[in-house]
Amino acid sequence: MSRLLPHPALSVAIFLVWIALNNASSSGHFILAFILAIGLPVLTQRFWPERPEKVKLLPAIRLFGVVLWDILLASIGVAKLVLGPIDRVKPAFVEVPLDMQDPFVGTLLASIVSLTPGTVSIDIDRSRWVLQVHALNVDDAETLIKSIKTRYEKPLKEIFSC
Amino acid sequence: MSIWVEYLISFLILVGAGFTLLGSIGLARLPDFFMRVHGPTKTTTLGVGAMVMASAIYFTVTGDGVSLHEVVATVFLFITAPVSAHLLTKAALHIASRVGK
């Protein structure tokens, strides 16, 4: 992009966050938000690694909805597990092989897996591109791996086309 | 503030408090470290999410103008919760592999 706006998406995010933090209370804050949105990305430009070029908006919104819905459903599932007999819970370490080799998208996938209850991602093994996941209750590891891959990884690959 | 808004806010606060309580129960009852990590990461997502929504609705209805702080708080929580879970579990794995479990 241009030198004035090295990271347009970041600028938009800073602008919106500043407005939200001040509850859009006065026009002065709009001007301040504008200055910050231009200034901060320029100042921090060297910290930012290469980012994915194109982002598809529609699948991104759909994925956001799926994740919110899954958080709701799976929270109820975990609640049942926690209140029920503990010795019936079967935790397991699961390794999910990844189809992409992008640190940024991998981080996003790991965060989504951590946020959806029942699974916490531990690490991405970058030598083999495997996402290590700890799951609270696993009946069948294959189904869990498959659901992570189809529900989250496939849309992420579509969004960032990688 | 209409009675329905009050119902909605109370419902959201109860849901939030309920899931936070469940997370704490999980923390107390689950037997090993990796299972216990699940408790707190879960409660931040749904428990805090519901309470924050209640707060946003309350201050939007009673205060002057839209209250948006809460949305930002939720976003920050959603970004940071997986990071702390990742660091905790990774550290635990290191210790476990050193001790030999």
mmCIF file of C-alpha atoms in Angstrom:
data_model
loop_
_atom_site.group_PDB
_atom_site.id
_atom_site.type_symbol
_atom_site.label_atom_id
_atom_site.label_comp_id
_atom_site.label_asym_id
_atom_site.label_seq_id
_atom_site.Cartn_x
_atom_site.Cartn_y
_atom_site.Cartn_z
ATOM 1 C CA MET A 1 0.000 0.000 0.000
ATOM 2 C CA SER A 2 0.991 3.625 0.085
ATOM 3 C CA ARG A 3 3.484 4.969 2.585
ATOM 4 C CA LEU A 4 0.826 6.945 4.379
ATOM 5 C CA LEU A 5 -1.308 3.883 5.047
ATOM 6 C CA PRO A 6 0.983 0.856 5.311
ATOM 7 C CA HIS A 7 -1.702 -1.203 7.030
ATOM 8 C CA PRO A 8 -5.173 0.007 6.070
ATOM 9 C CA ALA A 9 -6.975 -2.669 8.077
ATOM 10 C CA LEU A 10 -4.937 -1.819 11.180
ATOM 11 C CA SER A 11 -5.750 1.868 10.710
ATOM 12 C CA VAL A 12 -9.460 1.113 10.507
ATOM 13 C CA ALA A 13 -9.200 -1.091 13.617
ATOM 14 C CA ILE A 14 -7.389 1.611 15.634
ATOM 15 C CA PHE A 15 -9.921 4.208 14.544
ATOM 16 C CA LEU A 16 -12.890 2.037 15.561
ATOM 17 C CA VAL A 17 -11.316 0.972 18.881
ATOM 18 C CA TRP A 18 -10.576 4.577 19.855
ATOM 19 C CA ILE A 19 -14.116 5.662 18.977
ATOM 20 C CA ALA A 20 -15.547 2.736 20.931
ATOM 21 C CA LEU A 21 -13.349 3.379 23.968
ATOM 22 C CA ASN A 22 -14.681 6.938 24.142
ATOM 23 C CA ASN A 23 -18.246 5.950 23.320
ATOM 24 C CA ALA A 24 -18.188 8.250 20.282
ATOM 25 C CA SER A 25 -18.732 11.058 22.776
ATOM 26 C CA SER A 26 -17.321 14.119 21.006
ATOM 27 C CA SER A 27 -16.047 15.198 17.626
ATOM 28 C CA GLY A 28 -12.649 15.877 19.216
ATOM 29 C CA HIS A 29 -12.238 12.160 19.708
ATOM 30 C CA PHE A 30 -12.975 11.549 16.038
ATOM 31 C CA ILE A 31 -10.092 13.816 15.096
ATOM 32 C CA LEU A 32 -7.806 12.172 17.674
ATOM 33 C CA ALA A 33 -8.838 8.719 16.414
ATOM 34 C CA PHE A 34 -7.995 9.810 12.878
ATOM 35 C CA ILE A 35 -4.538 11.033 13.929
ATOM 36 C CA LEU A 36 -3.854 7.799 15.836
ATOM 37 C CA ALA A 37 -5.099 5.655 12.940
ATOM 38 C CA ILE A 38 -2.603 7.348 10.619
ATOM 39 C CA GLY A 39 0.259 7.697 13.082
ATOM 40 C CA LEU A 40 0.439 4.389 14.933
ATOM 41 C CA PRO A 41 0.747 2.075 11.883
ATOM 42 C CA VAL A 42 3.500 4.303 10.471
ATOM 43 C CA LEU A 43 5.395 4.290 13.794
ATOM 44 C CA THR A 44 5.026 0.530 14.327
ATOM 45 C CA GLN A 45 5.497 -0.434 10.685
ATOM 46 C CA ARG A 46 8.750 -2.307 11.264
ATOM 47 C CA PHE A 47 7.192 -4.565 13.906
ATOM 48 C CA TRP A 48 4.620 -6.023 11.552
ATOM 49 C CA PRO A 49 5.470 -9.184 9.692
ATOM 50 C CA GLU A 50 4.241 -9.774 6.169
ATOM 51 C CA ARG A 51 0.509 -10.102 6.308
ATOM 52 C CA PRO A 52 -1.797 -12.045 3.994
ATOM 53 C CA GLU A 53 -2.632 -9.943 0.983
ATOM 54 C CA LYS A 54 -6.322 -10.454 0.264
ATOM 55 C CA VAL A 55 -9.028 -11.058 2.817
ATOM 56 C CA LYS A 56 -12.438 -12.285 1.689
ATOM 57 C CA LEU A 57 -15.043 -10.555 3.801
ATOM 58 C CA LEU A 58 -18.113 -12.745 3.329
ATOM 59 C CA PRO A 59 -16.581 -16.078 4.462
ATOM 60 C CA ALA A 60 -14.967 -14.159 7.343
ATOM 61 C CA ILE A 61 -18.353 -12.985 8.604
ATOM 62 C CA ARG A 62 -19.752 -16.496 8.199
ATOM 63 C CA LEU A 63 -16.831 -17.988 10.159
ATOM 64 C CA PHE A 64 -17.356 -15.392 12.919
ATOM 65 C CA GLY A 65 -20.982 -16.506 13.229
ATOM 66 C CA VAL A 66 -20.022 -20.196 13.274
ATOM 67 C CA VAL A 67 -17.446 -19.554 16.029
ATOM 68 C CA LEU A 68 -19.924 -17.608 18.187
ATOM 69 C CA TRP A 69 -22.515 -20.351 17.789
ATOM 70 C CA ASP A 70 -19.958 -23.046 18.639
ATOM 71 C CA ILE A 71 -18.866 -21.155 21.764
ATOM 72 C CA LEU A 72 -22.486 -21.149 22.928
ATOM 73 C CA LEU A 73 -23.208 -24.825 22.159
ATOM 74 C CA ALA A 74 -19.916 -26.173 23.439
ATOM 75 C CA SER A 75 -20.093 -24.114 26.669
ATOM 76 C CA ILE A 76 -23.279 -25.925 27.527
ATOM 77 C CA GLY A 77 -21.566 -29.220 26.700
ATOM 78 C CA VAL A 78 -18.635 -28.427 28.986
ATOM 79 C CA ALA A 79 -21.037 -27.322 31.731
ATOM 80 C CA LYS A 80 -22.665 -30.757 31.637
ATOM 81 C CA LEU A 81 -19.262 -32.465 31.799
ATOM 82 C CA VAL A 82 -18.113 -30.374 34.759
ATOM 83 C CA LEU A 83 -21.265 -30.995 36.757
ATOM 84 C CA GLY A 84 -21.505 -34.679 35.909
ATOM 85 C CA PRO A 85 -19.352 -37.521 37.211
ATOM 86 C CA ILE A 86 -15.728 -36.459 36.721
ATOM 87 C CA ASP A 87 -14.280 -39.916 36.195
ATOM 88 C CA ARG A 88 -16.338 -40.289 33.063
ATOM 89 C CA VAL A 89 -14.488 -37.398 31.380
ATOM 90 C CA LYS A 90 -11.889 -38.615 28.915
ATOM 91 C CA PRO A 91 -9.233 -35.962 28.197
ATOM 92 C CA ALA A 92 -6.728 -36.469 25.422
ATOM 93 C CA PHE A 93 -3.940 -34.806 23.476
ATOM 94 C CA VAL A 94 -4.810 -34.623 19.807
ATOM 95 C CA GLU A 95 -2.592 -33.639 16.904
ATOM 96 C CA VAL A 96 -4.276 -31.874 14.028
ATOM 97 C CA PRO A 97 -2.224 -31.881 10.821
ATOM 98 C CA LEU A 98 -2.503 -28.502 9.090
ATOM 99 C CA ASP A 99 -2.941 -27.956 5.362
ATOM 100 C CA MET A 100 -1.342 -24.496 5.394
ATOM 101 C CA GLN A 101 1.976 -23.034 6.366
ATOM 102 C CA ASP A 102 1.163 -19.483 7.365
ATOM 103 C CA PRO A 103 2.086 -18.411 10.917
ATOM 104 C CA PHE A 104 -0.597 -15.704 11.050
ATOM 105 C CA VAL A 105 -3.456 -17.913 9.866
ATOM 106 C CA GLY A 106 -2.176 -20.719 12.076
ATOM 107 C CA THR A 107 -2.319 -18.397 15.085
ATOM 108 C CA LEU A 108 -5.877 -17.462 14.202
ATOM 109 C CA LEU A 109 -6.850 -21.129 13.967
ATOM 110 C CA ALA A 110 -5.153 -21.892 17.305
ATOM 111 C CA SER A 111 -6.990 -18.987 18.967
ATOM 112 C CA ILE A 112 -10.342 -20.135 17.607
ATOM 113 C CA VAL A 113 -9.678 -23.661 18.861
ATOM 114 C CA SER A 114 -8.802 -22.272 22.311
ATOM 115 C CA LEU A 115 -11.908 -20.083 22.458
ATOM 116 C CA THR A 116 -14.312 -22.854 21.577
ATOM 117 C CA PRO A 117 -14.848 -24.731 24.812
ATOM 118 C CA GLY A 118 -13.603 -28.274 25.201
ATOM 119 C CA THR A 119 -10.390 -27.682 23.315
ATOM 120 C CA VAL A 120 -7.253 -25.682 24.115
ATOM 121 C CA SER A 121 -4.481 -25.404 21.579
ATOM 122 C CA ILE A 122 -1.064 -25.873 23.110
ATOM 123 C CA ASP A 123 1.357 -25.251 20.313
ATOM 124 C CA ILE A 124 1.930 -25.333 16.594
ATOM 125 C CA ASP A 125 4.824 -27.567 15.708
ATOM 126 C CA ARG A 126 6.347 -25.561 12.897
ATOM 127 C CA SER A 127 8.668 -28.309 11.736
ATOM 128 C CA ARG A 128 5.728 -30.564 10.869
ATOM 129 C CA TRP A 129 2.869 -28.001 10.773
ATOM 130 C CA VAL A 130 0.833 -29.838 13.340
ATOM 131 C CA LEU A 131 -1.504 -28.138 15.781
ATOM 132 C CA GLN A 132 -1.326 -29.748 19.210
ATOM 133 C CA VAL A 133 -4.674 -29.633 20.967
ATOM 134 C CA HIS A 134 -5.752 -30.732 24.414
ATOM 135 C CA ALA A 135 -9.391 -31.753 24.468
ATOM 136 C CA LEU A 136 -11.429 -32.131 27.627
ATOM 137 C CA ASN A 137 -13.584 -35.005 26.471
ATOM 138 C CA VAL A 138 -12.737 -37.103 23.426
ATOM 139 C CA ASP A 139 -14.865 -39.981 22.275
ATOM 140 C CA ASP A 140 -13.228 -40.284 18.906
ATOM 141 C CA ALA A 141 -10.087 -38.344 18.026
ATOM 142 C CA GLU A 142 -10.710 -38.674 14.292
ATOM 143 C CA THR A 143 -14.075 -36.913 14.451
ATOM 144 C CA LEU A 144 -12.570 -34.088 16.512
ATOM 145 C CA ILE A 145 -9.726 -33.582 14.032
ATOM 146 C CA LYS A 146 -12.155 -33.687 11.136
ATOM 147 C CA SER A 147 -14.514 -31.148 12.719
ATOM 148 C CA ILE A 148 -11.656 -28.710 13.477
ATOM 149 C CA LYS A 149 -10.442 -29.038 9.909
ATOM 150 C CA THR A 150 -13.800 -28.609 8.198
ATOM 151 C CA ARG A 151 -15.375 -26.054 10.562
ATOM 152 C CA TYR A 152 -12.417 -23.725 11.098
ATOM 153 C CA GLU A 153 -9.440 -24.525 8.930
ATOM 154 C CA LYS A 154 -11.264 -24.723 5.607
ATOM 155 C CA PRO A 155 -13.019 -21.342 6.005
ATOM 156 C CA LEU A 156 -9.747 -19.752 7.185
ATOM 157 C CA LYS A 157 -7.978 -21.039 4.089
ATOM 158 C CA GLU A 158 -10.790 -19.655 1.984
ATOM 159 C CA ILE A 159 -10.654 -16.242 3.694
ATOM 160 C CA PHE A 160 -6.925 -15.763 3.298
ATOM 161 C CA SER A 161 -6.642 -17.858 0.114
ATOM 162 C CA CYS A 162 -3.638 -19.833 1.261
ATOM 163 C CA MET B 1 -36.325 1.479 31.051
ATOM 164 C CA SER B 2 -39.041 -0.930 30.061
ATOM 165 C CA ILE B 3 -39.652 -4.141 31.939
ATOM 166 C CA TRP B 4 -38.519 -6.252 28.964
ATOM 167 C CA VAL B 5 -35.142 -4.558 28.858
ATOM 168 C CA GLU B 6 -34.801 -5.249 32.579
ATOM 169 C CA TYR B 7 -35.648 -8.907 31.984
ATOM 170 C CA LEU B 8 -33.104 -9.129 29.182
ATOM 171 C CA ILE B 9 -30.363 -7.530 31.277
ATOM 172 C CA SER B 10 -31.098 -9.745 34.287
ATOM 173 C CA PHE B 11 -31.102 -12.812 32.063
ATOM 174 C CA LEU B 12 -27.720 -11.928 30.569
ATOM 175 C CA ILE B 13 -26.203 -11.238 34.001
ATOM 176 C CA LEU B 14 -27.498 -14.552 35.313
ATOM 177 C CA VAL B 15 -26.165 -16.454 32.302
ATOM 178 C CA GLY B 16 -22.784 -14.744 32.663
ATOM 179 C CA ALA B 17 -22.572 -15.381 36.392
ATOM 180 C CA GLY B 18 -23.750 -18.961 35.877
ATOM 181 C CA PHE B 19 -21.042 -19.808 33.367
ATOM 182 C CA THR B 20 -18.382 -18.092 35.484
ATOM 183 C CA LEU B 21 -19.501 -20.236 38.436
ATOM 184 C CA LEU B 22 -19.362 -23.359 36.256
ATOM 185 C CA GLY B 23 -15.816 -22.453 35.232
ATOM 186 C CA SER B 24 -14.807 -22.183 38.891
ATOM 187 C CA ILE B 25 -16.492 -25.492 39.704
ATOM 188 C CA GLY B 26 -14.562 -27.040 36.829
ATOM 189 C CA LEU B 27 -11.348 -25.554 38.215
ATOM 190 C CA ALA B 28 -12.035 -27.138 41.592
ATOM 191 C CA ARG B 29 -13.298 -30.518 40.429
ATOM 192 C CA LEU B 30 -11.190 -31.464 37.425
ATOM 193 C CA PRO B 31 -8.273 -33.704 38.389
ATOM 194 C CA ASP B 32 -5.231 -32.591 36.365
ATOM 195 C CA PHE B 33 -3.637 -29.379 35.180
ATOM 196 C CA PHE B 34 -4.463 -29.656 31.495
ATOM 197 C CA MET B 35 -8.125 -30.261 32.250
ATOM 198 C CA ARG B 36 -8.210 -27.333 34.674
ATOM 199 C CA VAL B 37 -6.985 -24.920 32.013
ATOM 200 C CA HIS B 38 -10.288 -25.481 30.233
ATOM 201 C CA GLY B 39 -12.274 -23.926 33.085
ATOM 202 C CA PRO B 40 -10.996 -20.325 33.007
ATOM 203 C CA THR B 41 -10.601 -20.088 29.206
ATOM 204 C CA LYS B 42 -14.228 -21.098 28.807
ATOM 205 C CA THR B 43 -15.695 -18.759 31.371
ATOM 206 C CA THR B 44 -14.020 -15.749 29.816
ATOM 207 C CA THR B 45 -15.597 -16.479 26.476
ATOM 208 C CA LEU B 46 -19.230 -16.978 27.363
ATOM 209 C CA GLY B 47 -19.507 -15.774 30.983
ATOM 210 C CA VAL B 48 -17.774 -12.450 30.526
ATOM 211 C CA GLY B 49 -19.317 -12.106 27.067
ATOM 212 C CA ALA B 50 -22.847 -12.270 28.464
ATOM 213 C CA MET B 51 -22.114 -9.894 31.374
ATOM 214 C CA VAL B 52 -20.441 -7.397 29.099
ATOM 215 C CA MET B 53 -23.474 -7.451 26.799
ATOM 216 C CA ALA B 54 -25.726 -6.786 29.802
ATOM 217 C CA SER B 55 -23.532 -3.831 30.768
ATOM 218 C CA ALA B 56 -23.578 -2.425 27.228
ATOM 219 C CA ILE B 57 -27.374 -2.636 27.048
ATOM 220 C CA TYR B 58 -27.850 -1.113 30.514
ATOM 221 C CA PHE B 59 -25.639 1.911 29.912
ATOM 222 C CA THR B 60 -27.003 2.409 26.414
ATOM 223 C CA VAL B 61 -30.559 2.488 27.723
ATOM 224 C CA THR B 62 -29.957 4.571 30.865
ATOM 225 C CA GLY B 63 -26.941 6.715 29.993
ATOM 226 C CA ASP B 64 -26.522 9.254 27.261
ATOM 227 C CA GLY B 65 -25.697 7.684 23.928
ATOM 228 C CA VAL B 66 -24.435 4.281 22.918
ATOM 229 C CA SER B 67 -22.056 2.517 25.285
ATOM 230 C CA LEU B 68 -19.311 0.802 23.339
ATOM 231 C CA HIS B 69 -16.475 0.306 25.867
ATOM 232 C CA GLU B 70 -17.773 -3.157 26.555
ATOM 233 C CA VAL B 71 -17.419 -4.352 22.993
ATOM 234 C CA VAL B 72 -13.751 -3.431 23.062
ATOM 235 C CA ALA B 73 -13.304 -5.218 26.408
ATOM 236 C CA THR B 74 -14.811 -8.373 24.887
ATOM 237 C CA VAL B 75 -12.582 -8.205 21.849
ATOM 238 C CA PHE B 76 -9.463 -7.812 24.030
ATOM 239 C CA LEU B 77 -10.536 -10.736 26.215
ATOM 240 C CA PHE B 78 -11.132 -12.935 23.174
ATOM 241 C CA ILE B 79 -7.689 -12.076 21.853
ATOM 242 C CA THR B 80 -5.797 -12.551 25.130
ATOM 243 C CA ALA B 81 -7.491 -15.645 26.607
ATOM 244 C CA PRO B 82 -6.019 -18.087 24.048
ATOM 245 C CA VAL B 83 -2.561 -16.533 24.515
ATOM 246 C CA SER B 84 -2.513 -17.142 28.275
ATOM 247 C CA ALA B 85 -3.903 -20.662 27.788
ATOM 248 C CA HIS B 86 -1.195 -21.335 25.209
ATOM 249 C CA LEU B 87 1.604 -20.096 27.511
ATOM 250 C CA LEU B 88 0.290 -22.000 30.543
ATOM 251 C CA THR B 89 -0.102 -25.310 28.712
ATOM 252 C CA LYS B 90 3.215 -24.965 26.921
ATOM 253 C CA ALA B 91 5.023 -24.295 30.205
ATOM 254 C CA ALA B 92 3.239 -27.265 31.776
ATOM 255 C CA LEU B 93 4.322 -29.518 28.900
ATOM 256 C CA HIS B 94 7.943 -28.434 29.339
ATOM 257 C CA ILE B 95 7.859 -29.211 33.064
ATOM 258 C CA ALA B 96 6.056 -32.508 32.461
ATOM 259 C CA SER B 97 8.634 -33.633 29.905
ATOM 260 C CA ARG B 98 11.523 -32.631 32.219
ATOM 261 C CA VAL B 99 10.165 -34.434 35.252
ATOM 262 C CA GLY B 100 9.304 -37.401 33.064
ATOM 263 C CA LYS B 101 5.692 -37.271 34.164
#
